[in-house]
């Protein structure tokens, strides 16, 4: 009922028939939205998910005071495409942004434009990783491309400037400044507050350079995976911590510890001032020298690399969590907590050593899944746990639903508002995935697939030698029925989301040798 009322009043506002939307009673006020997203933040590295790696008290607070999704997924596990899906509510093959390489068509309908048209103040702050001038925002202050960790450049409403400091704290600072001073306080707001961290190559804030150095993190059980039984895609990827992490870029050695040759060292070092460089050297040099003394090999070397990776990764997350805390405090202090929806998610999941990997892309659980917590005191009971399978495709329709704006028919996601308020509702029993960036960095082959509550069917289609790189059970007669059922579901979803072989082929690179 409330929704219908809201819609009616909205229609009047946007048509300009009533002077403004103020003067509403607090109950009628449309909710504010703060959409917090980080880049490559694995759910395993959020303490609310109970994996025991680190402590993220502020992100946990959103979950405790609101809801946590235990089965949230993306539709294409890579940065820019995932962002395009979130903005449009439409799969990659229809919004056009299939991989990190091409441009993004900002002219298409995205949820911030609709909110803006319906009386919201909108802002985009931090990483967006979509080329072109952002549309749909009253204010934008974004990182160019992947952005830099230290003394980064930001593009504020089209003007690029370099700022002294650390990217995560600066992004938070800009978000708080917009909330406090730059927005029109007579309107509801929607803020996209998007962190670059903890994206590769995991460069920590100065005050956290030594965090976790006294801890040895446990290895995932499948750290030493030999990839047997999963066709060639699992073998040919280049996501291995042992083989692919570089001595300079990732492991932070100025010289290769084995050959003594200069490495392709962290490029951000050139952006640091003398004091930052000093802090860095103090932190890494002593530990690197310690390593050089022993020069471990084999499994010991693998384990050492994992520890350096996970420690640096978790250090970056600490600053992200601090920022979340500052924003939540701001809401408390300004009486905005009750009427503001706060969502925390990542552009995808990430491997923290599972299968021996870092990075994402595969439809395997750790990168297919993504963290998702959300708080809205008016409608979500503290401690809510949602186990239904949602996807980043659903965010746009959900935000629009909360704002009382009708989602365009073209949007393929569904609002999960009713799941959150605990009303009974029919929800999907299968989800669809499609990854494209191959040939490309990390060599993960193109694939699409379906996941149900219990099973997953993955089809690698751009691989002539072994087109059916399924798990070993694919040919197991015991699974024949499940296979048939999954295939049926997969085909149904492809029809539902309008993904056809023809569309898929249109995104394939033209082969020169054929
Ligand atoms: C960079 C990273 C990759 C990563 C992609 C995509 N390499 O290219 O490891 O997979 O980003 O990440 S690096 O040498 O630049 O660190 S994404 O999150 O933007 O999709
Ligand atoms: Ca990412």
Short mmCIF file of C-alpha atoms and ligand atoms in Angstrom, two decimals:
data_model
loop_
_atom_site.label_atom_id
_atom_site.label_comp_id
_atom_site.label_asym_id
_atom_site.label_seq_id
_atom_site.Cartn_x
_atom_site.Cartn_y
_atom_site.Cartn_z
CA UNK A 1 0.00 0.00 0.00
CA UNK A 2 2.69 2.44 1.02
CA UNK A 3 4.31 1.81 -2.34
CA UNK A 4 1.26 2.75 -4.29
CA UNK A 5 0.95 5.94 -2.31
CA UNK A 6 4.58 6.77 -2.86
CA UNK A 7 4.28 6.20 -6.57
CA UNK A 8 1.35 8.53 -6.83
CA UNK A 9 3.09 11.34 -5.06
CA UNK A 10 6.21 10.73 -7.12
CA UNK A 11 4.34 11.13 -10.35
CA UNK A 12 3.19 14.53 -9.21
CA UNK A 13 6.63 15.62 -8.11
CA UNK A 14 8.37 14.68 -11.33
CA UNK A 15 5.64 16.28 -13.42
CA UNK A 16 6.17 19.46 -11.44
CA UNK A 17 2.56 19.62 -10.31
CA UNK A 18 3.42 20.19 -6.71
CA UNK A 19 6.18 22.58 -5.76
CA UNK A 20 8.56 20.17 -4.07
CA UNK A 21 8.70 16.97 -2.14
CA UNK A 22 9.47 18.55 1.19
CA UNK A 23 6.92 18.94 3.84
CA UNK A 24 6.42 15.20 3.93
CA UNK A 25 5.97 13.61 7.28
CA UNK A 26 9.01 11.59 8.27
CA UNK A 27 7.03 8.37 7.61
CA UNK A 28 6.40 9.37 4.03
CA UNK A 29 9.97 10.29 3.35
CA UNK A 30 11.54 8.16 0.69
CA UNK A 31 14.61 6.36 1.95
CA UNK A 32 18.14 7.46 1.24
CA UNK A 33 20.45 4.87 -0.28
CA UNK A 34 24.14 4.41 0.38
CA UNK A 35 25.49 1.78 -1.95
CA UNK A 36 28.93 0.86 -0.67
CA UNK A 37 31.03 -1.34 -2.87
CA UNK A 38 34.63 -2.41 -2.72
CA UNK A 39 36.68 -4.07 -5.42
CA UNK A 40 37.58 -7.77 -5.18
CA UNK A 41 36.47 -8.13 -1.56
CA UNK A 42 35.96 -11.83 -0.87
CA UNK A 43 33.17 -12.75 1.54
CA UNK A 44 35.77 -14.96 3.23
CA UNK A 45 37.39 -11.72 4.40
CA UNK A 46 34.35 -10.32 6.21
CA UNK A 47 34.05 -11.50 9.78
CA UNK A 48 30.24 -11.57 9.62
CA UNK A 49 30.62 -14.50 7.22
CA UNK A 50 32.42 -16.41 9.94
CA UNK A 51 35.54 -17.53 8.10
CA UNK A 52 37.81 -16.44 10.94
CA UNK A 53 40.41 -14.64 8.85
CA UNK A 54 40.05 -11.04 9.93
CA UNK A 55 37.84 -8.65 11.80
CA UNK A 56 35.57 -6.17 10.01
CA UNK A 57 33.44 -4.75 12.84
CA UNK A 58 31.83 -2.01 10.78
CA UNK A 59 30.72 -4.12 7.83
CA UNK A 60 29.54 -6.65 10.42
CA UNK A 61 27.47 -3.92 12.02
CA UNK A 62 25.42 -3.58 8.83
CA UNK A 63 24.79 -7.32 8.91
CA UNK A 64 23.92 -7.40 12.62
CA UNK A 65 21.58 -4.44 12.46
CA UNK A 66 20.14 -5.65 9.17
CA UNK A 67 20.54 -8.65 6.89
CA UNK A 68 23.26 -10.86 5.52
CA UNK A 69 22.91 -12.79 2.25
CA UNK A 70 24.62 -16.14 2.29
CA UNK A 71 23.99 -16.80 -1.38
CA UNK A 72 24.60 -13.57 -3.29
CA UNK A 73 26.19 -13.98 -6.71
CA UNK A 74 27.30 -11.97 -9.71
CA UNK A 75 26.40 -12.66 -13.33
CA UNK A 76 29.90 -12.15 -14.79
CA UNK A 77 32.72 -12.17 -12.27
CA UNK A 78 34.85 -9.27 -13.37
CA UNK A 79 34.99 -5.63 -12.47
CA UNK A 80 33.63 -3.34 -15.18
CA UNK A 81 31.00 -5.80 -16.46
CA UNK A 82 29.76 -6.36 -12.94
CA UNK A 83 29.37 -2.62 -12.42
CA UNK A 84 27.51 -2.32 -15.71
CA UNK A 85 25.13 -5.06 -14.60
CA UNK A 86 24.50 -3.35 -11.27
CA UNK A 87 23.77 0.00 -12.88
CA UNK A 88 21.54 -1.34 -15.66
CA UNK A 89 19.93 -4.39 -14.04
CA UNK A 90 20.62 -6.11 -17.36
CA UNK A 91 22.98 -8.98 -18.31
CA UNK A 92 26.29 -8.21 -20.03
CA UNK A 93 25.23 -9.48 -23.45
CA UNK A 94 22.41 -6.92 -23.53
CA UNK A 95 24.03 -3.94 -21.78
CA UNK A 96 27.05 -4.42 -24.05
CA UNK A 97 29.79 -4.43 -21.40
CA UNK A 98 31.00 -8.03 -21.57
CA UNK A 99 34.60 -7.58 -20.40
CA UNK A 100 37.03 -5.03 -18.97
CA UNK A 101 38.22 -4.00 -22.41
CA UNK A 102 35.49 -2.18 -24.31
CA UNK A 103 33.68 1.04 -23.49
CA UNK A 104 30.42 1.41 -21.60
CA UNK A 105 27.37 3.00 -23.13
CA UNK A 106 26.35 5.61 -20.54
CA UNK A 107 23.40 6.64 -22.70
CA UNK A 108 21.41 3.58 -21.67
CA UNK A 109 19.02 3.58 -18.72
CA UNK A 110 20.68 3.07 -15.35
CA UNK A 111 19.04 3.21 -11.94
CA UNK A 112 20.75 6.47 -10.79
CA UNK A 113 19.19 8.29 -13.77
CA UNK A 114 15.76 7.08 -12.76
CA UNK A 115 16.29 8.11 -9.16
CA UNK A 116 17.53 11.49 -10.29
CA UNK A 117 14.51 11.96 -12.54
CA UNK A 118 12.34 11.15 -9.56
CA UNK A 119 13.70 13.73 -7.19
CA UNK A 120 16.78 12.06 -5.72
CA UNK A 121 20.19 13.68 -5.32
CA UNK A 122 22.71 11.26 -6.74
CA UNK A 123 26.47 10.98 -6.33
CA UNK A 124 29.20 8.61 -7.48
CA UNK A 125 32.41 8.64 -5.48
CA UNK A 126 35.49 6.41 -5.92
CA UNK A 127 36.07 3.60 -8.38
CA UNK A 128 33.69 2.95 -11.25
CA UNK A 129 36.04 1.59 -13.93
CA UNK A 130 33.67 2.42 -16.75
CA UNK A 131 35.09 4.72 -19.40
CA UNK A 132 33.30 7.89 -20.39
CA UNK A 133 31.65 10.66 -18.46
CA UNK A 134 29.30 9.21 -15.85
CA UNK A 135 25.66 10.06 -16.46
CA UNK A 136 22.89 10.10 -13.90
CA UNK A 137 24.83 11.77 -11.09
CA UNK A 138 24.48 15.27 -9.68
CA UNK A 139 28.00 14.90 -8.37
CA UNK A 140 30.82 12.59 -9.35
CA UNK A 141 34.36 12.26 -8.05
CA UNK A 142 35.84 9.14 -9.55
CA UNK A 143 39.16 7.41 -10.01
CA UNK A 144 40.41 7.17 -13.57
CA UNK A 145 40.28 3.49 -14.63
CA UNK A 146 41.68 1.23 -11.92
CA UNK A 147 42.91 4.22 -9.92
CA UNK A 148 46.05 4.40 -7.79
CA UNK A 149 46.55 3.59 -4.13
CA UNK A 150 48.88 6.42 -3.08
CA UNK A 151 48.40 10.11 -3.84
CA UNK A 152 45.81 9.15 -6.43
CA UNK A 153 44.12 11.19 -9.14
CA UNK A 154 40.38 11.77 -8.91
CA UNK A 155 38.13 13.28 -11.56
CA UNK A 156 35.70 15.61 -9.84
CA UNK A 157 32.79 16.50 -12.11
CA UNK A 158 35.09 16.08 -15.11
CA UNK A 159 38.17 17.80 -13.65
CA UNK A 160 41.20 15.60 -12.91
CA UNK A 161 43.39 16.40 -9.92
CA UNK A 162 45.95 14.58 -7.80
CA UNK A 163 45.30 14.35 -4.07
CA UNK A 164 47.85 13.62 -1.35
CA UNK A 165 46.89 10.63 0.76
CA UNK A 166 45.68 7.07 0.57
CA UNK A 167 42.93 6.17 -1.87
CA UNK A 168 40.58 4.48 0.59
CA UNK A 169 40.65 7.26 3.16
CA UNK A 170 40.32 9.90 0.44
CA UNK A 171 37.30 8.14 -1.04
CA UNK A 172 35.69 8.07 2.40
CA UNK A 173 36.56 11.70 2.98
CA UNK A 174 34.96 12.72 -0.33
CA UNK A 175 31.87 10.70 0.47
CA UNK A 176 31.52 12.36 3.87
CA UNK A 177 32.10 15.81 2.40
CA UNK A 178 29.37 15.22 -0.14
CA UNK A 179 26.99 13.94 2.50
CA UNK A 180 27.70 16.82 4.81
CA UNK A 181 28.23 19.81 2.56
CA UNK A 182 27.63 19.18 -1.10
CA UNK A 183 24.21 17.64 -1.42
CA UNK A 184 20.82 19.30 -1.50
CA UNK A 185 19.49 18.30 1.90
CA UNK A 186 15.88 18.85 0.92
CA UNK A 187 15.99 15.77 -1.31
CA UNK A 188 16.45 12.09 -0.60
CA UNK A 189 19.87 10.94 -1.74
CA UNK A 190 21.53 7.99 -3.39
CA UNK A 191 25.27 7.78 -2.88
CA UNK A 192 27.46 5.25 -4.67
CA UNK A 193 30.51 5.07 -2.42
CA UNK A 194 32.88 2.70 -4.21
CA UNK A 195 36.31 1.74 -2.97
CA UNK A 196 39.22 0.64 -5.12
CA UNK A 197 40.65 -1.54 -2.35
CA UNK A 198 41.39 -4.41 -1.94
CA UNK A 199 42.18 -4.69 -5.66
CA UNK A 200 45.53 -6.06 -6.79
CA UNK A 201 48.32 -5.23 -6.02
CA UNK A 202 47.16 -4.81 -2.44
CA UNK A 203 49.01 -1.72 -1.21
CA UNK A 204 48.14 -0.96 2.41
CA UNK A 205 47.53 2.30 4.18
CA UNK A 206 50.63 3.47 6.02
CA UNK A 207 49.19 2.87 9.48
CA UNK A 208 48.41 -0.75 8.56
CA UNK A 209 51.75 -1.66 6.99
CA UNK A 210 52.55 -3.91 9.92
CA UNK A 211 49.11 -5.28 10.64
CA UNK A 212 48.82 -9.10 10.73
CA UNK A 213 52.57 -9.57 10.40
CA UNK A 214 52.55 -11.57 13.62
CA UNK A 215 49.89 -13.94 12.30
CA UNK A 216 50.12 -17.02 10.14
CA UNK A 217 46.89 -17.53 8.28
CA UNK A 218 45.53 -21.02 7.70
CA UNK A 219 45.64 -22.38 4.16
CA UNK A 220 42.43 -23.34 2.42
CA UNK A 221 42.09 -27.14 2.29
CA UNK A 222 42.34 -27.10 -1.49
CA UNK A 223 45.35 -24.78 -1.66
CA UNK A 224 47.41 -27.47 -3.39
CA UNK A 225 44.75 -28.35 -5.96
CA UNK A 226 45.98 -30.39 -8.96
CA UNK A 227 42.86 -29.51 -11.03
CA UNK A 228 42.23 -33.09 -12.00
CA UNK A 229 38.73 -34.00 -13.12
CA UNK A 230 37.78 -30.53 -14.30
CA UNK A 231 38.84 -30.45 -17.94
CA UNK A 232 41.45 -28.09 -19.33
CA UNK A 233 40.03 -24.74 -18.20
CA UNK A 234 41.11 -25.27 -14.60
CA UNK A 235 44.59 -26.31 -15.79
CA UNK A 236 45.22 -23.53 -18.25
CA UNK A 237 44.22 -20.55 -16.13
CA UNK A 238 46.93 -18.21 -14.89
CA UNK A 239 45.66 -17.34 -11.47
CA UNK A 240 48.07 -19.37 -9.35
CA UNK A 241 49.63 -17.65 -6.36
CA UNK A 242 52.82 -19.64 -6.82
CA UNK A 243 53.37 -19.16 -10.53
CA UNK A 244 51.66 -15.92 -11.37
CA UNK A 245 52.39 -13.62 -8.47
CA UNK A 246 55.28 -11.43 -9.46
CA UNK A 247 58.24 -10.69 -7.20
CA UNK A 248 58.01 -6.96 -7.72
CA UNK A 249 54.42 -6.05 -8.44
CA UNK A 250 52.76 -8.47 -6.00
CA UNK A 251 55.40 -9.63 -3.54
CA UNK A 252 57.04 -6.21 -3.14
CA UNK A 253 60.68 -7.05 -3.80
CA UNK A 254 62.75 -4.42 -5.58
CA UNK A 255 65.10 -7.19 -6.77
CA UNK A 256 64.21 -10.76 -7.58
CA UNK A 257 65.28 -12.66 -4.43
CA UNK A 258 66.62 -15.57 -6.50
CA UNK A 259 68.37 -13.87 -9.41
CA UNK A 260 69.04 -10.45 -7.92
CA UNK A 261 67.66 -8.82 -11.09
CA UNK A 262 65.59 -5.64 -10.63
CA UNK A 263 61.90 -6.43 -10.66
CA UNK A 264 58.95 -4.72 -12.23
CA UNK A 265 58.43 -3.07 -8.86
CA UNK A 266 55.21 -1.56 -7.54
CA UNK A 267 54.58 1.36 -9.90
CA UNK A 268 52.83 3.28 -7.14
CA UNK A 269 56.23 3.77 -5.50
CA UNK A 270 56.72 6.61 -7.97
CA UNK A 271 53.72 8.39 -6.55
CA UNK A 272 54.85 8.16 -2.94
CA UNK A 273 56.52 11.01 -1.14
CA UNK A 274 59.74 10.49 0.81
CA UNK A 275 57.99 9.79 4.09
CA UNK A 276 55.72 7.20 2.51
CA UNK A 277 58.70 5.52 0.85
CA UNK A 278 60.51 5.43 4.18
CA UNK A 279 57.58 3.76 5.90
CA UNK A 280 57.36 1.24 3.09
CA UNK A 281 61.03 0.36 3.15
CA UNK A 282 60.94 0.00 6.92
CA UNK A 283 58.04 -2.41 6.65
CA UNK A 284 59.01 -4.57 3.68
CA UNK A 285 62.83 -4.49 3.53
CA UNK A 286 63.49 -6.25 6.81
CA UNK A 287 60.94 -8.98 6.01
CA UNK A 288 62.35 -9.37 2.51
CA UNK A 289 65.86 -9.75 3.86
CA UNK A 290 64.64 -12.41 6.21
CA UNK A 291 63.19 -14.26 3.21
CA UNK A 292 66.41 -13.95 1.21
CA UNK A 293 68.34 -15.63 4.05
CA UNK A 294 66.28 -18.80 3.75
CA UNK A 295 65.00 -18.72 0.15
CA UNK A 296 62.41 -21.41 0.63
CA UNK A 297 61.44 -23.64 -2.27
CA UNK A 298 58.55 -25.95 -3.20
CA UNK A 299 55.60 -25.96 -0.86
CA UNK A 300 57.38 -23.68 1.62
CA UNK A 301 57.75 -21.03 -1.03
CA UNK A 302 54.09 -21.41 -1.98
CA UNK A 303 53.10 -20.97 1.63
CA UNK A 304 55.31 -17.93 2.04
CA UNK A 305 53.81 -16.26 -1.02
CA UNK A 306 50.33 -16.99 0.27
CA UNK A 307 51.11 -15.35 3.62
CA UNK A 308 52.45 -12.21 1.99
CA UNK A 309 49.42 -12.04 -0.28
CA UNK A 310 46.79 -12.59 2.38
CA UNK A 311 48.38 -10.21 4.86
CA UNK A 312 48.59 -7.36 2.35
CA UNK A 313 45.09 -8.08 1.11
CA UNK A 314 43.61 -8.01 4.61
CA UNK A 315 45.49 -4.84 5.51
CA UNK A 316 43.75 -3.09 2.61
CA UNK A 317 40.39 -4.29 3.85
CA UNK A 318 40.98 -2.78 7.27
CA UNK A 319 40.94 0.71 5.77
CA UNK A 320 37.77 -0.12 3.84
CA UNK A 321 36.08 -1.24 7.04
CA UNK A 322 37.22 1.93 8.86
CA UNK A 323 35.54 3.99 6.13
CA UNK A 324 32.28 2.08 6.52
CA UNK A 325 32.41 2.88 10.24
CA UNK A 326 32.86 6.59 9.57
CA UNK A 327 29.89 6.66 7.22
CA UNK A 328 27.69 4.76 9.69
CA UNK A 329 28.74 7.19 12.43
CA UNK A 330 27.83 10.11 10.19
CA UNK A 331 24.35 8.69 9.71
CA UNK A 332 23.94 8.22 13.47
CA UNK A 333 25.10 11.70 14.31
CA UNK A 334 22.82 13.27 11.75
CA UNK A 335 19.70 11.35 12.52
CA UNK A 336 19.78 9.57 9.17
CA UNK A 337 20.15 5.96 10.27
CA UNK A 338 16.49 4.98 10.28
CA UNK A 339 15.68 6.35 6.87
CA UNK A 340 18.80 5.23 5.04
CA UNK A 341 19.34 1.92 3.28
CA UNK A 342 22.98 0.95 3.58
CA UNK A 343 24.25 -1.86 1.42
CA UNK A 344 27.76 -3.28 1.35
CA UNK A 345 28.95 -5.53 -1.45
CA UNK A 346 31.88 -6.14 -3.76
CA UNK A 347 32.03 -6.12 -7.57
CA UNK A 348 32.66 -9.87 -7.29
CA UNK A 349 34.18 -12.42 -5.01
CA UNK A 350 37.84 -13.43 -4.96
CA UNK A 351 40.05 -16.45 -4.37
CA UNK A 352 42.04 -16.26 -1.19
CA UNK A 353 44.15 -19.30 -1.97
CA UNK A 354 41.28 -21.68 -2.72
CA UNK A 355 42.47 -23.90 -5.60
CA UNK A 356 45.83 -22.17 -5.08
CA UNK A 357 44.42 -19.05 -6.73
CA UNK A 358 44.00 -15.34 -6.47
CA UNK A 359 41.73 -13.32 -8.83
CA UNK A 360 38.20 -14.25 -9.90
CA UNK A 361 36.38 -14.89 -13.25
CA UNK A 362 35.52 -18.58 -12.77
CA UNK A 363 32.03 -19.71 -11.90
CA UNK A 364 33.56 -21.56 -8.96
CA UNK A 365 31.99 -20.53 -5.72
CA UNK A 366 34.50 -18.09 -4.21
CA UNK A 367 34.43 -15.66 -7.12
CA UNK A 368 30.91 -16.32 -8.35
CA UNK A 369 29.64 -15.46 -4.90
CA UNK A 370 29.96 -11.96 -3.50
CA UNK A 371 29.46 -10.48 -0.05
CA UNK A 372 26.15 -8.72 0.51
CA UNK A 373 24.85 -7.12 3.68
CA UNK A 374 22.13 -4.52 3.96
CA UNK A 375 20.57 -2.42 6.69
CA UNK A 376 17.28 -0.56 6.64
CA UNK A 377 15.87 -0.33 10.15
CA UNK A 378 12.36 0.51 8.93
CA UNK A 379 11.90 -2.76 7.08
CA UNK A 380 14.67 -5.20 7.93
CA UNK A 381 14.84 -6.92 11.29
CA UNK A 382 18.28 -7.03 12.89
CA UNK A 383 20.01 -10.37 12.37
CA UNK A 384 18.06 -11.35 9.24
CA UNK A 385 19.71 -14.11 7.21
CA UNK A 386 18.73 -14.49 3.57
CA UNK A 387 19.60 -17.79 1.95
CA UNK A 388 17.83 -17.34 -1.39
CA UNK A 389 20.03 -16.90 -4.46
CA UNK A 390 20.16 -13.25 -5.44
CA UNK A 391 22.44 -11.63 -8.01
CA UNK A 392 23.97 -8.22 -8.62
CA UNK A 393 21.42 -8.04 -11.44
CA UNK A 394 18.79 -7.49 -8.73
CA UNK A 395 20.30 -4.41 -7.08
CA UNK A 396 18.89 -1.82 -9.51
CA UNK A 397 15.28 -3.09 -9.33
CA UNK A 398 15.60 -3.36 -5.54
CA UNK A 399 16.79 0.22 -5.10
CA UNK A 400 14.07 1.47 -7.43
CA UNK A 401 11.46 -0.47 -5.52
CA UNK A 402 12.55 1.08 -2.22
CA UNK A 403 12.45 4.53 -3.83
CA UNK A 404 8.95 3.92 -5.17
CA UNK A 405 10.08 4.10 -8.78
CA UNK A 406 8.85 1.53 -11.26
CA UNK A 407 11.66 -0.55 -12.76
CA UNK A 408 11.71 -0.45 -16.57
CA UNK A 409 10.55 -3.66 -18.27
CA UNK A 410 13.98 -4.09 -19.83
CA UNK A 411 15.57 -4.67 -16.44
CA UNK A 412 16.12 -8.39 -15.97
CA UNK A 413 16.74 -8.48 -12.24
CA UNK A 414 14.09 -8.68 -9.56
CA UNK A 415 13.61 -6.65 -6.42
CA UNK A 416 14.44 -8.63 -3.28
CA UNK A 417 12.76 -6.11 -0.99
CA UNK A 418 10.11 -8.56 0.15
CA UNK A 419 12.70 -11.21 0.96
CA UNK A 420 14.25 -8.68 3.30
CA UNK A 421 11.09 -7.62 5.04
CA UNK A 422 10.28 -11.27 5.69
CA UNK A 423 7.18 -11.50 3.54
CA UNK A 424 6.61 -14.76 1.77
CA UNK A 425 7.47 -14.56 -1.87
CA UNK A 426 8.26 -16.94 -4.66
CA UNK A 427 11.90 -16.71 -5.59
CA UNK A 428 14.00 -18.21 -8.37
CA UNK A 429 15.50 -21.66 -7.93
CA UNK A 430 18.30 -21.28 -10.46
CA UNK A 431 20.70 -18.54 -11.50
CA UNK A 432 22.54 -17.86 -14.72
CA UNK A 433 26.17 -16.85 -15.29
CA UNK A 434 28.22 -15.87 -18.34
CA UNK A 435 31.93 -14.92 -18.43
CA UNK A 436 33.65 -13.62 -21.58
CA UNK A 437 37.15 -12.19 -21.08
CA UNK A 438 39.21 -14.74 -23.07
CA UNK A 439 41.75 -14.51 -24.56
CA UNK A 440 42.76 -12.19 -21.75
CA UNK A 441 44.63 -11.67 -18.51
CA UNK A 442 44.63 -14.79 -16.29
CA UNK A 443 43.47 -17.00 -19.16
CA UNK A 444 40.13 -18.06 -17.79
CA UNK A 445 38.12 -19.53 -20.63
CA UNK A 446 34.74 -18.27 -21.70
CA UNK A 447 31.92 -20.10 -20.02
CA UNK A 448 28.30 -19.92 -19.05
CA UNK A 449 26.35 -21.97 -16.59
CA UNK A 450 23.56 -22.51 -14.17
CA UNK A 451 23.56 -22.94 -10.41
CA UNK A 452 20.75 -24.34 -8.35
CA UNK A 453 20.60 -24.77 -4.58
CA UNK A 454 22.79 -27.78 -4.82
CA UNK A 455 24.38 -28.21 -8.25
CA UNK A 456 26.22 -26.32 -10.90
CA UNK A 457 26.59 -26.95 -14.60
CA UNK A 458 29.32 -25.05 -16.44
CA UNK A 459 29.75 -24.97 -20.18
CA UNK A 460 33.11 -23.88 -21.62
CA UNK A 461 32.29 -23.11 -25.20
CA UNK A 462 35.35 -21.44 -26.66
CA UNK A 463 37.67 -24.42 -26.61
CA UNK A 464 37.74 -26.72 -29.58
CA UNK A 465 39.68 -29.56 -27.97
CA UNK A 466 37.38 -30.13 -25.07
CA UNK A 467 34.08 -28.35 -25.45
CA UNK A 468 32.50 -29.98 -22.44
CA UNK A 469 34.88 -29.19 -19.64
CA UNK A 470 32.55 -30.35 -16.95
CA UNK A 471 33.31 -31.65 -13.56
CA UNK A 472 34.00 -35.34 -13.69
CA UNK A 473 30.43 -36.14 -12.66
CA UNK A 474 29.17 -34.78 -15.96
CA UNK A 475 29.64 -38.20 -17.52
CA UNK A 476 28.76 -40.13 -14.41
CA UNK A 477 25.53 -42.10 -15.03
CA UNK A 478 24.55 -41.53 -11.40
CA UNK A 479 24.15 -37.85 -12.25
CA UNK A 480 22.34 -38.34 -15.55
CA UNK A 481 19.04 -37.11 -14.19
CA UNK A 482 20.57 -34.07 -12.52
CA UNK A 483 22.49 -33.32 -15.69
CA UNK A 484 19.31 -33.43 -17.73
CA UNK A 485 17.51 -31.23 -15.24
CA UNK A 486 20.33 -28.69 -15.10
CA UNK A 487 20.61 -28.59 -18.86
CA UNK A 488 16.91 -27.89 -19.08
CA UNK A 489 17.17 -25.13 -16.47
CA UNK A 490 20.19 -23.64 -18.20
CA UNK A 491 18.41 -23.53 -21.53
CA UNK A 492 15.35 -22.02 -19.93
CA UNK A 493 17.41 -19.28 -18.31
CA UNK A 494 19.16 -18.55 -21.60
CA UNK A 495 15.79 -18.01 -23.19
CA UNK A 496 14.52 -15.95 -20.24
CA UNK A 497 17.52 -13.62 -20.30
CA UNK A 498 17.65 -13.56 -24.12
CA UNK A 499 21.16 -15.01 -24.36
CA UNK A 500 21.44 -17.09 -27.51
CA UNK A 501 24.24 -18.86 -29.38
CA UNK A 502 24.02 -16.14 -31.95
CA UNK A 503 24.52 -13.39 -29.37
CA UNK A 504 27.33 -15.39 -27.76
CA UNK A 505 29.06 -15.84 -31.13
CA UNK A 506 28.82 -12.13 -31.81
CA UNK A 507 31.15 -11.50 -28.86
CA UNK A 508 33.79 -14.01 -29.94
CA UNK A 509 37.05 -12.64 -31.32
CA UNK A 510 37.46 -13.35 -35.01
CA UNK A 511 40.01 -16.14 -35.41
CA UNK A 512 42.76 -15.24 -37.84
CA UNK A 513 43.87 -18.80 -38.58
CA UNK A 514 40.45 -20.05 -39.60
C1 LIG B 1 44.34 -5.84 -13.33
C2 LIG B 1 45.07 -6.93 -12.54
C3 LIG B 1 44.48 -8.29 -12.77
C4 LIG B 1 42.99 -8.26 -12.61
C5 LIG B 1 42.41 -7.20 -13.52
C6 LIG B 1 40.93 -7.09 -13.49
N1 LIG B 1 46.45 -6.95 -12.91
O1 LIG B 1 44.62 -5.95 -14.68
O2 LIG B 1 45.08 -9.21 -11.89
O3 LIG B 1 42.43 -9.50 -12.92
O4 LIG B 1 42.94 -5.95 -13.12
O5 LIG B 1 40.48 -6.77 -12.21
S1 LIG B 1 47.48 -5.83 -12.33
O6 LIG B 1 48.79 -6.27 -12.77
O7 LIG B 1 47.11 -4.55 -12.89
O8 LIG B 1 47.38 -5.81 -10.89
S2 LIG B 1 39.13 -6.04 -12.11
O9 LIG B 1 38.69 -6.11 -10.71
O10 LIG B 1 39.34 -4.67 -12.52
O11 LIG B 1 38.22 -6.75 -12.99
CA1 LIG B 2 36.96 -6.30 -9.20
#
